Short mmCIF file of C-alpha atoms in Angstrom, two decimals:
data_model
loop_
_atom_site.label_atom_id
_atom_site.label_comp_id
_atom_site.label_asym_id
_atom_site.label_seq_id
_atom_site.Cartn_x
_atom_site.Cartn_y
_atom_site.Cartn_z
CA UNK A 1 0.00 0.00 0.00
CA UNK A 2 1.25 3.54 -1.22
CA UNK A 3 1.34 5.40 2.21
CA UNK A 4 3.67 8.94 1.00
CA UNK A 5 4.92 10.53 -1.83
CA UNK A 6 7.31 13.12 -1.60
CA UNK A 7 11.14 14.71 -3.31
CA UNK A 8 14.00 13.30 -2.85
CA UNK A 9 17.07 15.77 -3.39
CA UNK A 10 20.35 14.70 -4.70
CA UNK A 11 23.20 17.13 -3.16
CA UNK A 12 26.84 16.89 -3.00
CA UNK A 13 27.42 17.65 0.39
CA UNK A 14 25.16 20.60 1.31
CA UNK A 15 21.39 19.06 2.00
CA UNK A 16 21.95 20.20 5.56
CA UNK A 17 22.70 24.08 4.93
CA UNK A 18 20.05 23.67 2.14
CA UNK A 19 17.27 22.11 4.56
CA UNK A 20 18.14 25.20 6.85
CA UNK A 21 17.48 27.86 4.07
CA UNK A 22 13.97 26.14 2.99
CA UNK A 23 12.17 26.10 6.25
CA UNK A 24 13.97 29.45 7.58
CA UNK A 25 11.74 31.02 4.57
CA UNK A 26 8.77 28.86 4.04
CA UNK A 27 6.13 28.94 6.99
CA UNK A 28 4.91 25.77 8.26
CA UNK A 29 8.58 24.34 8.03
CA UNK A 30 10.69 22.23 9.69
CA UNK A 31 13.97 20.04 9.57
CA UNK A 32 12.41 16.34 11.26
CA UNK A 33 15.88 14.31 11.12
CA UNK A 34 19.28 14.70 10.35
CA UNK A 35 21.15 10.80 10.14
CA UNK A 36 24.87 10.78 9.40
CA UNK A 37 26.68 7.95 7.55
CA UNK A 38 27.27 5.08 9.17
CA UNK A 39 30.56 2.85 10.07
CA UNK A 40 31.37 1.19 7.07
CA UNK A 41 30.68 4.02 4.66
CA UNK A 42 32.95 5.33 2.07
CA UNK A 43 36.22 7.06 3.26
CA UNK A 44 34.91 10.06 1.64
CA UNK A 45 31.25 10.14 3.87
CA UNK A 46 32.71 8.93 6.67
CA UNK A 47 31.30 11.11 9.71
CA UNK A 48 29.28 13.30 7.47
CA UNK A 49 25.26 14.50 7.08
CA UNK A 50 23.90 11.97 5.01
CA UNK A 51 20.45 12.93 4.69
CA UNK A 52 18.29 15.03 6.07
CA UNK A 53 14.39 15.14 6.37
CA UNK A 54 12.14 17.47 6.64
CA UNK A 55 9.03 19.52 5.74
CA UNK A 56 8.21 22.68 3.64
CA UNK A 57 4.64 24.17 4.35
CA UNK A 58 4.11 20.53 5.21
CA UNK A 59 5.51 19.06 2.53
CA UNK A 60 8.17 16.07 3.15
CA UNK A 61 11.23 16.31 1.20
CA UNK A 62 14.09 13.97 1.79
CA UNK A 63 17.72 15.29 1.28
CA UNK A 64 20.87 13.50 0.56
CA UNK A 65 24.53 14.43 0.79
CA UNK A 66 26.33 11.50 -2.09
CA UNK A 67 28.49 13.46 -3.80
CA UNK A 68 28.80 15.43 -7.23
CA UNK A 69 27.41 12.78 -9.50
CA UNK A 70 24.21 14.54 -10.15
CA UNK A 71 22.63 17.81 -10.56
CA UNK A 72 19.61 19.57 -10.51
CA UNK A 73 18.18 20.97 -13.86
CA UNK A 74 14.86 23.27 -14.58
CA UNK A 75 13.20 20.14 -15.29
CA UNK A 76 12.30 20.12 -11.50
CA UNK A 77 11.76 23.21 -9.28
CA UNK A 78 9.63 23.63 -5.90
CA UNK A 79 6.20 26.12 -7.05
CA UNK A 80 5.48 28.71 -4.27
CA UNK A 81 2.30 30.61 -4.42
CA UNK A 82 2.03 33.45 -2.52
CA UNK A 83 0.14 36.08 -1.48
CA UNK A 84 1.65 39.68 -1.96
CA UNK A 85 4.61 41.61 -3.40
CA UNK A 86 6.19 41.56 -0.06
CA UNK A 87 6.59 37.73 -0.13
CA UNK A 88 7.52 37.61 -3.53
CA UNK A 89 10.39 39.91 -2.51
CA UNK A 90 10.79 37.97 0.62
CA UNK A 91 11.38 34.36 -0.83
CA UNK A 92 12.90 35.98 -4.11
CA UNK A 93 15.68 37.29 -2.02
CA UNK A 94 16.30 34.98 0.29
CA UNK A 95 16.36 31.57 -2.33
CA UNK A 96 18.70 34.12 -4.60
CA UNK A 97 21.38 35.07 -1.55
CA UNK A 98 24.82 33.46 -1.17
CA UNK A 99 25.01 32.67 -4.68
CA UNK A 100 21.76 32.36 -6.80
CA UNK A 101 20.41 32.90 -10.01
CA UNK A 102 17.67 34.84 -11.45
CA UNK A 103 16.13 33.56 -14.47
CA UNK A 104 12.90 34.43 -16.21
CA UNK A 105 9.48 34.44 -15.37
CA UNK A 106 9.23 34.40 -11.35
CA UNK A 107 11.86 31.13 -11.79
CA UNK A 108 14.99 31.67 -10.38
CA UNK A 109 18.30 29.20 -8.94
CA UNK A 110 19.17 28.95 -5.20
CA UNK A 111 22.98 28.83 -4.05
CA UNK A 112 22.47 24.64 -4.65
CA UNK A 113 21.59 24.82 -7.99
CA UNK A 114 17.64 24.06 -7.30
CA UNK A 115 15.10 25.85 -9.42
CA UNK A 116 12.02 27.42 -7.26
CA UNK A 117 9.02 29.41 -9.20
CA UNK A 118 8.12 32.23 -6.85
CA UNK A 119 4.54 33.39 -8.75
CA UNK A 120 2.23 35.74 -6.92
CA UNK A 121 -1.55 34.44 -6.81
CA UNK A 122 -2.24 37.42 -8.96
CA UNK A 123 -0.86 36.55 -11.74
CA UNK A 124 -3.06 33.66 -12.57
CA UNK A 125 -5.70 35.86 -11.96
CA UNK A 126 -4.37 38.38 -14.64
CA UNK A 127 -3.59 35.17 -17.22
CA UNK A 128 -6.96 33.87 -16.47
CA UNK A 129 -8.53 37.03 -17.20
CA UNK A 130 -11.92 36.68 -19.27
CA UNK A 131 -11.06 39.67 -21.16
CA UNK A 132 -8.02 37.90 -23.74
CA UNK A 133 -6.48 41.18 -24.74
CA UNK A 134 -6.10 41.80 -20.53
CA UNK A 135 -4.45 38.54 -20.63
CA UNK A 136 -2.09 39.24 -23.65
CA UNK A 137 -0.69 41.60 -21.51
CA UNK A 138 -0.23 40.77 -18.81
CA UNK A 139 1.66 37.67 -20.56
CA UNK A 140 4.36 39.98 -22.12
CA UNK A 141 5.04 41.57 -18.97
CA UNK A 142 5.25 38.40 -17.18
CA UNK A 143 7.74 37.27 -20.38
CA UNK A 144 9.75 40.52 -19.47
CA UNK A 145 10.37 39.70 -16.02
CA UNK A 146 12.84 37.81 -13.89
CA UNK A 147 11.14 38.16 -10.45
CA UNK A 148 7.60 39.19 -10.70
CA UNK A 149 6.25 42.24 -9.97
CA UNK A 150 2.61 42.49 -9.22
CA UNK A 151 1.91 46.41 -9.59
CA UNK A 152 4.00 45.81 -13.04
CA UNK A 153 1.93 43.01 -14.26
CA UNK A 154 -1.50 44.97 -13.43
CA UNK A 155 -0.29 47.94 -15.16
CA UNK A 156 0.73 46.11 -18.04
CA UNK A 157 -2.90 44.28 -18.13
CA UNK A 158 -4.69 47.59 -17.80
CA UNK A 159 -2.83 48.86 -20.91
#
């Protein structure tokens, strides 16, 4: 029986610091276990975080620390909705410190390489809109923009 379905993240040696960044931004967050490698393991792991679970906005996600074999790519990327401009700018800048990238379209690269969407509520509201020329707007705008800027994107809608 199927009982949980969650990520699994593949870091080279920084799921702890990672873990620590998520649920310092995300309400509702947590770090639930931290297990190092046992006796026996690789030289190279020996005495180091293996994996670490735990929970964004309730969310389990398992992290592990196995070395530089893989890496994330766009094809995954954690979707936060939110509220307001402030917690765009909030999240934006706090996934983007110590080393991340912006990139188009309310995506953007934290310091490990993982690709978050940080997309105001609004704008599906503006896409959505029943009105398609309202909509076409609001699109380019949204197709100009690294983070997202509400005001910008209801401006751009109301032409």
């Amino acid at each position: 029986m199927l009982t949980s379905v969650h990520p699994f993240l593949w870091f080279d040696s920084q799921a702890e610091q990672a873990a620590a960044l998520y649920t310092s931004l995300l309400p509702n967050s947590r770090v639930t276990e931290t297990r190092t490698y046992p006796d026996g393991a690789p030289d190279e792991f020996a005495g180091r975080v293996m994996s670490v679970s735990f929970e964004l906005d309730g969310l389990p996600v398992e992290a592990l620390n196995a070395g530089p074999q893989f890496r994330f790519t766009e094809a995954f990327s954690f979707f936060v909705s939110v509220d307001t401009q402030d917690e765009v700018d909030r999240l934006w800048d706090g996934l983007i410190a110590g080393g991340g990238e912006p990139s188009q379209c309310g995506w953007l690269k934290d310091p490990y390489g993982l690709s978050w969407q940080i997309v105001p509520r609004a704008l599906g509201e503006l896409l959505g809109d029943p009105d398609p020329a309202r909509a076409q707007r609001a699109m380019q705008a949204m197709l100009g923009m690294q983070k997202l800027d509400v005001a910008a994107l209801r401006a751009a809608a109301d032409g």
